[in-house]
Coordinates of C-alpha atoms and ligand atoms in Angstrom, one line a residue:
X1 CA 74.8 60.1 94.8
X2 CA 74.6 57.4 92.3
X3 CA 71.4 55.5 92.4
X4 CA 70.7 52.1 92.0
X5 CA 67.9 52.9 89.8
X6 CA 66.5 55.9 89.1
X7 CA 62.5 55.1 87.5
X8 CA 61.5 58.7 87.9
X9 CA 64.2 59.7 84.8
X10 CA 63.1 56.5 83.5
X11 CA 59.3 57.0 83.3
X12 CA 60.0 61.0 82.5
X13 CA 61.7 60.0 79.0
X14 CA 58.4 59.1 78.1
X15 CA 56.5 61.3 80.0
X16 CA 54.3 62.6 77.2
X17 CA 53.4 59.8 75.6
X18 CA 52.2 58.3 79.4
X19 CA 50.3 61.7 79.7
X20 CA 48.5 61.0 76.3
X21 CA 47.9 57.1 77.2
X22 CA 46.3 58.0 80.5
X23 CA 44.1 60.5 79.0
X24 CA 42.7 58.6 76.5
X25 CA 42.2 55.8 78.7
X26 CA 40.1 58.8 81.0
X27 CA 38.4 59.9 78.4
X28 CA 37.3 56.7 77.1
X29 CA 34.7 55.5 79.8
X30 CA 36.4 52.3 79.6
X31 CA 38.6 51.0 82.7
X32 CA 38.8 47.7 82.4
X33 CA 39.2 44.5 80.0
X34 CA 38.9 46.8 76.9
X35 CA 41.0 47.9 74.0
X36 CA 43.7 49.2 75.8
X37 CA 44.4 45.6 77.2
X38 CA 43.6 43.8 74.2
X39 CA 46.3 46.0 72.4
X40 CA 49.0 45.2 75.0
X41 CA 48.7 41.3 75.1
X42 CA 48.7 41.5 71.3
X43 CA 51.5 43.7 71.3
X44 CA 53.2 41.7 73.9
X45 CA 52.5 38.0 72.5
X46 CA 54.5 39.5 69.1
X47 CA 57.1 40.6 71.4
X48 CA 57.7 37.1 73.1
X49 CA 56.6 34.9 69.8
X50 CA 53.9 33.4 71.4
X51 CA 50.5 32.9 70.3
X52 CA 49.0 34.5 73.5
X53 CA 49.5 37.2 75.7
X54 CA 46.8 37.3 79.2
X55 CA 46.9 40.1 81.5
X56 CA 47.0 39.7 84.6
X57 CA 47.0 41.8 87.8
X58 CA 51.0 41.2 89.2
X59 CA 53.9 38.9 88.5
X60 CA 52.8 36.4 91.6
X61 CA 49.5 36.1 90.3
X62 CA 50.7 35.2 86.6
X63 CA 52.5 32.3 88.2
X64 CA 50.1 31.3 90.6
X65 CA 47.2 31.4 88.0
X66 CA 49.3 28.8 85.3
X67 CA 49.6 26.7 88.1
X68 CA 45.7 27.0 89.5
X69 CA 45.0 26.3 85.5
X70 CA 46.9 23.3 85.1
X71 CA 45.2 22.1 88.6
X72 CA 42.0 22.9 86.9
X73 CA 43.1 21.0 83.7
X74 CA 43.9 18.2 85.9
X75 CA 47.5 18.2 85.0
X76 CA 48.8 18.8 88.4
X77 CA 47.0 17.8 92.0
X78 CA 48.0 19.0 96.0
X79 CA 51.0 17.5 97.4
X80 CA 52.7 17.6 93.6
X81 CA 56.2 18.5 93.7
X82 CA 57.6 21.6 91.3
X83 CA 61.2 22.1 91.2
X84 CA 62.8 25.5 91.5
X85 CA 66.1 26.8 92.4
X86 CA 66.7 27.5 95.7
X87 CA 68.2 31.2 95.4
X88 CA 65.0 33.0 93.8
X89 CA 63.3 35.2 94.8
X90 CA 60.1 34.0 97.2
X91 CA 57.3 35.0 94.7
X92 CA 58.2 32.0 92.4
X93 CA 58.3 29.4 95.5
X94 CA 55.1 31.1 96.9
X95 CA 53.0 30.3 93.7
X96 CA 53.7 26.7 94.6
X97 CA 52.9 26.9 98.1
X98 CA 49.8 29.1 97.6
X99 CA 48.4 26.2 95.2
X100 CA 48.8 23.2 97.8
X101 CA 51.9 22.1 96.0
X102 CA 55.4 21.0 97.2
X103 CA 58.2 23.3 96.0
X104 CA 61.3 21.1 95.9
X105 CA 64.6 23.4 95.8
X106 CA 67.0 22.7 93.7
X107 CA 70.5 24.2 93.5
X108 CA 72.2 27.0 91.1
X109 CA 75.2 26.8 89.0
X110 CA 76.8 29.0 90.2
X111 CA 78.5 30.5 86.8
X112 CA 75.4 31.3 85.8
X113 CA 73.6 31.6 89.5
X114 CA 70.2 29.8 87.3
X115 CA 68.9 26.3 88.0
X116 CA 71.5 24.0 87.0
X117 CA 69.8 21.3 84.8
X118 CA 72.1 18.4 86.1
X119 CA 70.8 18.9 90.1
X120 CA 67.5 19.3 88.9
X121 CA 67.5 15.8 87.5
X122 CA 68.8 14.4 90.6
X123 CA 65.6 16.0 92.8
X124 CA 63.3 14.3 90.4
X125 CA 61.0 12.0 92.3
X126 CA 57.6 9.9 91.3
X127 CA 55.6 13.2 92.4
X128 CA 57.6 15.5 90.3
X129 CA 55.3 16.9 87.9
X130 CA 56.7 20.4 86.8
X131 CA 60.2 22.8 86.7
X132 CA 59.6 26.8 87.7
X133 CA 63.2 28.2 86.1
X134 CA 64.1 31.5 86.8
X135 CA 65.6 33.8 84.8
X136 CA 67.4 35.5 87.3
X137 CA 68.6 38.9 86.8
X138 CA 67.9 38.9 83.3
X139 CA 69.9 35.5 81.9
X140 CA 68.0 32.8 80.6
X141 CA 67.9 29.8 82.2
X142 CA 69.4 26.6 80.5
X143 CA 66.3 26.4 78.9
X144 CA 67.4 23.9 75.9
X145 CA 68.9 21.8 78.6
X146 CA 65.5 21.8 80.9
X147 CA 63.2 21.2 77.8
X148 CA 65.5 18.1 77.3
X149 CA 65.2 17.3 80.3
X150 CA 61.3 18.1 81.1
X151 CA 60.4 15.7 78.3
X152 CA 62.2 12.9 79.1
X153 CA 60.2 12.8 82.8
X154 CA 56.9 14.5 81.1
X155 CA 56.9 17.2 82.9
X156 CA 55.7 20.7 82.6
X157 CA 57.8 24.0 82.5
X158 CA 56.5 27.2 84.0
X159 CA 59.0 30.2 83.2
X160 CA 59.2 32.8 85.5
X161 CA 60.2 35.6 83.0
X162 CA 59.8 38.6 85.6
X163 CA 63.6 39.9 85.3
X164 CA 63.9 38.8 81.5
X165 CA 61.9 40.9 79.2
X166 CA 63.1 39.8 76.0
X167 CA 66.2 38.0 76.9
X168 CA 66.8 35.1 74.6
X169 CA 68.6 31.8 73.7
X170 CA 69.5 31.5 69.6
X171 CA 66.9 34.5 69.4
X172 CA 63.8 32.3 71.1
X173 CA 62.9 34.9 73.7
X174 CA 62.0 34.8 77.8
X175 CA 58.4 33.4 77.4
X176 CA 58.3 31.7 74.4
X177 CA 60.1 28.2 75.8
X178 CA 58.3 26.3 78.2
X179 CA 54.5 25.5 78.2
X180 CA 53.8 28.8 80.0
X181 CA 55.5 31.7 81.5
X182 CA 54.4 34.6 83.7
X183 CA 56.3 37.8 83.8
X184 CA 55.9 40.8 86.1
X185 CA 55.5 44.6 85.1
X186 CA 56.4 45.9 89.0
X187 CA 57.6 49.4 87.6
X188 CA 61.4 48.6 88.6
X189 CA 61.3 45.4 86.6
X190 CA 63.0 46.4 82.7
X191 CA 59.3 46.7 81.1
X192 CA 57.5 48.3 84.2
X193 CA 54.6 49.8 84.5
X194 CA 53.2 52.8 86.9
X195 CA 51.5 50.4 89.3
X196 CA 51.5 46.5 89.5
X197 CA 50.9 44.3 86.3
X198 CA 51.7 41.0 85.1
X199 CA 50.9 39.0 82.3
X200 CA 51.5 34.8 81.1
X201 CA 52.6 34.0 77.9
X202 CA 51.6 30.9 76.1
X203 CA 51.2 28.5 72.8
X204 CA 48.7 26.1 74.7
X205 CA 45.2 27.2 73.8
X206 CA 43.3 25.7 76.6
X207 CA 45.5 27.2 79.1
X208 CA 45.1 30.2 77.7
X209 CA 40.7 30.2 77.8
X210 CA 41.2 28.8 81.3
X211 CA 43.3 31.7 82.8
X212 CA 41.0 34.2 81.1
X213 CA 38.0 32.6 82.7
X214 CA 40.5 32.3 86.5
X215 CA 41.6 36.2 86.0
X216 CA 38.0 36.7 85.8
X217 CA 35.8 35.2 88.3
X218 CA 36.4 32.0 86.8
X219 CA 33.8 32.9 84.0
X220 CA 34.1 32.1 80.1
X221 CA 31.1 33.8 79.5
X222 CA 29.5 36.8 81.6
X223 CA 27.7 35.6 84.9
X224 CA 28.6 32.0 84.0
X225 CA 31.0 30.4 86.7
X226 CA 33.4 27.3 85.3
X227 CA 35.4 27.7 88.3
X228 CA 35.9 29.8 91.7
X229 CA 38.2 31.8 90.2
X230 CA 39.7 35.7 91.2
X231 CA 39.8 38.9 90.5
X232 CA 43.5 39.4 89.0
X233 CA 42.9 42.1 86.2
X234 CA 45.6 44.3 84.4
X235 CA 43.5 47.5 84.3
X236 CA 43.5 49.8 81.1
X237 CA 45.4 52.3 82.6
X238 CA 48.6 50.2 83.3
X239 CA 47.8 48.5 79.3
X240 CA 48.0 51.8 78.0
X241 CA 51.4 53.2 79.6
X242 CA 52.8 49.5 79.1
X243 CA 51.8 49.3 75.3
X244 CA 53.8 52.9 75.3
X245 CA 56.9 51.5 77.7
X246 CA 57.3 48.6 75.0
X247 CA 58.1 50.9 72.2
X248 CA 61.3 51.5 74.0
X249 CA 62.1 48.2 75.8
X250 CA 64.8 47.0 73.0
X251 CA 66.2 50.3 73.0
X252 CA 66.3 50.4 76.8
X253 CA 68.1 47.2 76.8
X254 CA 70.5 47.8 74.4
X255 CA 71.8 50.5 76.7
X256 CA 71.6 48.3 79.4
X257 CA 74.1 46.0 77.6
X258 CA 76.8 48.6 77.1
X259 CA 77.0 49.6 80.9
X260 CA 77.5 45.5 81.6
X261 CA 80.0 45.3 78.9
X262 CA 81.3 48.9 80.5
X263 CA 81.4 46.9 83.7
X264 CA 82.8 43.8 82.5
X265 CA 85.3 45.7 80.5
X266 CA 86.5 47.9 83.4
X267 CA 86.3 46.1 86.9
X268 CA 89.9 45.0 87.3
X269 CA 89.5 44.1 91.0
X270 CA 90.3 40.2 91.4
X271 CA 88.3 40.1 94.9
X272 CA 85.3 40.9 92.8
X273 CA 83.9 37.7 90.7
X274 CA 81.9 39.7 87.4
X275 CA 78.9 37.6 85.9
X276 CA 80.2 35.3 83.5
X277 CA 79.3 36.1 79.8
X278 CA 78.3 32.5 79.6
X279 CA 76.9 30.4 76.9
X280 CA 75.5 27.2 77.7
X281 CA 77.2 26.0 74.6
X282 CA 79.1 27.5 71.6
X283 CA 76.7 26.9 69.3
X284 CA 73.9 28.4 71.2
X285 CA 73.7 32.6 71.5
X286 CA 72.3 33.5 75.1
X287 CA 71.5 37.3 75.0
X288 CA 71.5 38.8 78.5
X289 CA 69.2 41.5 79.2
X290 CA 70.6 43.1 82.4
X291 CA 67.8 43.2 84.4
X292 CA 70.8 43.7 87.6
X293 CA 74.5 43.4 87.0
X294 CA 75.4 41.4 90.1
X295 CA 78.7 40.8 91.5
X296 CA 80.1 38.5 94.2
X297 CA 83.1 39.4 96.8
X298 CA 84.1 37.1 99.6
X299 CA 83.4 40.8 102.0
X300 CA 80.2 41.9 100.5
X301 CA 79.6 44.3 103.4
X302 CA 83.2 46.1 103.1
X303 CA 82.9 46.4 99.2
X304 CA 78.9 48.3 99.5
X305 CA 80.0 50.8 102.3
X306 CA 83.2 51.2 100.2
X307 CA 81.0 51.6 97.4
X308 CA 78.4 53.9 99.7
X309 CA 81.5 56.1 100.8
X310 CA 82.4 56.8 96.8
X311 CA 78.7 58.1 96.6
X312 CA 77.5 54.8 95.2
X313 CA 74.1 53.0 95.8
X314 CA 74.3 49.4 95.6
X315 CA 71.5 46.7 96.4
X316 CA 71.7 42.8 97.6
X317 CA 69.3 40.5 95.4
X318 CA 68.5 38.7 98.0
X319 CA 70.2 38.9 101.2
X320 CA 68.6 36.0 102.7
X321 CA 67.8 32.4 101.1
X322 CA 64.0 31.2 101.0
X323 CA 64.8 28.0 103.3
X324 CA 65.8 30.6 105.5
X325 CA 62.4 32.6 105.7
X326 CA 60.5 32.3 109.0
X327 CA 57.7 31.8 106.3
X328 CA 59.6 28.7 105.1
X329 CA 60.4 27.5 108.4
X330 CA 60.1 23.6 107.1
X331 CA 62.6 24.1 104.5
X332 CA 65.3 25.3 107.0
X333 CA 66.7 21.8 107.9
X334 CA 67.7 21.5 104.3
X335 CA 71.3 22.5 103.3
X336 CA 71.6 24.4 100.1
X337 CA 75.4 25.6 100.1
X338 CA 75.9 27.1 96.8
X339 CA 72.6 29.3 97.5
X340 CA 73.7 30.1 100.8
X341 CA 77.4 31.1 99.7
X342 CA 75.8 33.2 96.6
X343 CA 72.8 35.0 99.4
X344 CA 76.6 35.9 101.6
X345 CA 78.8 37.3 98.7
X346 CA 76.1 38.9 96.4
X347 CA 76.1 42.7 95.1
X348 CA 74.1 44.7 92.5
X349 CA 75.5 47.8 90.9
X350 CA 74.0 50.4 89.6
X351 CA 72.0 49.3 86.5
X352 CA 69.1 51.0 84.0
X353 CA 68.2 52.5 81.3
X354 CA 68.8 56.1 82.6
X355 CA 72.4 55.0 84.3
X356 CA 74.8 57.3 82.5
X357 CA 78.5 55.9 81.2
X358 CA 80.4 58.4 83.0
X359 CA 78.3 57.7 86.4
X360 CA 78.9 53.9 85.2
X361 CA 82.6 54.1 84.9
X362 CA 82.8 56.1 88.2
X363 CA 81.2 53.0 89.3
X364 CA 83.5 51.0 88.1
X365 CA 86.7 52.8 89.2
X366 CA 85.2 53.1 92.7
X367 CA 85.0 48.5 92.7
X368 CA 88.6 48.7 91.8
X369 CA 90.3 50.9 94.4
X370 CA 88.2 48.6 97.1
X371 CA 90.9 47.0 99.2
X372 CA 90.2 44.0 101.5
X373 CA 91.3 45.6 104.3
X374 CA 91.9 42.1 106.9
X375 CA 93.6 39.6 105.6
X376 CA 93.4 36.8 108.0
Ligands
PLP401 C1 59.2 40.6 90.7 C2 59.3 39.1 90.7 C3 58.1 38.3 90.8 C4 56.8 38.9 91.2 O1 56.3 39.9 90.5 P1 55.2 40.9 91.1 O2 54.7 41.7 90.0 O3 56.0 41.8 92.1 O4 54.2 40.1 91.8 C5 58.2 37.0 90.6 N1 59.4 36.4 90.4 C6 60.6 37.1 90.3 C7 61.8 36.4 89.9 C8 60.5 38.5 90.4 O5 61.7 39.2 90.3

């Protein structure tokens, strides 16, 4: 069998090092908000080219955390509207819910299945105060396009960088565009860690004291209380193995890259619609970091148990659309076609660092003796 994603091989590449971060973090006496950490969101600020790095205790809570700040700040207020596009995944529509705000869903392109900058203008209304782009499966949002566009209307721009570690546009990285971004180090994401951790990335130095104090109690200084904040630590332990997992992130990726161009290169099958290898424009240089090679196929179903049969694991990122949840049961009298046409015909191969080319070209010769087998 060929699996979707095998982290085990992944985490035992490194298994040593892990071994030798753990125990020093044991021998230490020192679990939490110490060295370890302080390593990490230095390490990890560098990485994205921001000026800082604040750990956090999951992706969600990176997210929900910039937005709690910028309440805090008094930038945004309840019943605000954020955009966001409408085929995410929940966690980035939760973190607007979860603050009181509106989440207003806006529409993919659907070359690049990311918010499309031009629908996004159209959902702006007086109470729009923000954008939450997504950098789905590991492509950068139109991000040149939404700055554009997020400063003609003032508004703010909350990355959510959990699928695009070091993905980039003219070599600015996931992170490192908007005023803030939160990423997620769930071990399946491409920097993960052996447990949950998150982190935001910033240049705004007041946001970044504020979601200290919020990740922390709400306290700037110990037993002082700005505000009634939480407990959303990244513990030494998870610092320590992700400050190792970095080493090897642009490494990791790099291998990534050749399966998708393997992919690209070798799918032949014209029922099954590849990602594009778009740029937003020729001048600009998007670099893709892979975090899932998705395809679309008019008969998803047919083409995973084809796939299944041939000993193949594939995945569906996400089978059904957020207006759809019973949790968002007042967004289900909206229409959103292009979501709802992408959550039908979606399908991730096999995709990772520990994926092998042979077991990736099996992959590929399996999608091209798929026949649709009714043609109506
Ligand atoms: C994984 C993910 C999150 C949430 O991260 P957690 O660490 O699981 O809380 C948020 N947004 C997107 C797009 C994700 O893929």
């Amino acid at each position: 069998m060929i699996s979707f994603l095998d982290l085990k091989s992944i985490n035992q590449a490194c298994r040593e090092e892990l071994i030798e971060a753990c125990t020093r973090v044991i021998d230490s006496g020192w679990y939490i908000g110490g060295s370890e950490l302080q390593q990490f969101e230095s390490s990890y600020a560098e990485y994205c080219g921001t000026k800082h790095c604040i750990g956090v205790a999951n992706g969600l809570d990176a997210l929900v955390l910039v937005i709690r700040a910028w309440k805090e700040l008094g930038y945004l207020s309840e019943g605000d509207e954020i955009l966001v596009p409408s085929n995410t995944y929940i966690a980035s529509i939760l973190a607007i819910s979860e603050n009181g705000l509106t989440p207003v869903l806006v529409e993919p392109d659907l070359a690049t299945l990311n918010i499309c900058p031009i629908n996004a203008e159209k959902a702006i209304t007086s109470k729009t105060k923000a954008i939450l782009p997504v950098h789905l499966y590991g492509r950068l949002a139109d991000m040149p396009a939404l700055m554009a566009l997020a400063e003609r209307h003032g508004l703010l721009v909350l990355e959510d960088s959990a699928q695009s570690h070091g993905a980039s546009i003219d070599g600015k990285k996931a992170g490192n565009w908007g005023h803030a971004s939160g990423f997620s180090f769930y071990p399946g994401k491409n920097l993960g860690a052996l447990g949950d951790a998150g982190a935001v990335t910033t240049n705004d130095d007041l946001l970044a004291a504020t979601l200290r104090a919020l990740r922390n109690y709400g306290s700037h200084e110990k037993y002082k209380n700005l505000y009634l904040g939480v407990n959303s630590r990244l513990d030494e332990i998870q610092a320590a193995c992700l400050s190792v997992k970095l080493k090897y992130l642009d490494e990791q990726t790099s291998h990534r890259r050749l399966i998708a161009n393997l992919y690209t290169n070798t799918i032949t099958n014209t029922v099954i619609k590849l990602p594009v290898n778009a740029c937003f424009s020729p001048l600009q240089n998007t670099s893709h970091v892979w975090h899932v090679y998705t395809v679309l196929c008019d008969d998803r179903e047919a083409l995973q148990q084809h796939l299944l049969e041939n000993g193949i694991q594939t995945l569906i990122h996400y089978p059904i659309p957020p207006h759809f949840q019973p949790a968002y049961i007042d967004l289900a009298h909206y229409s959103y076609p292009i979501s709802e046409k992408i959550h039908k015909q979606i399908l991730s191969l096999p995709m990772g660092p520990s994926l092998s080319l042979t077991d990736a070209e099996a992959v590929a010769h399996a999608c091209n003796t798929f026949v649709v087998r009714q043609i109506q």
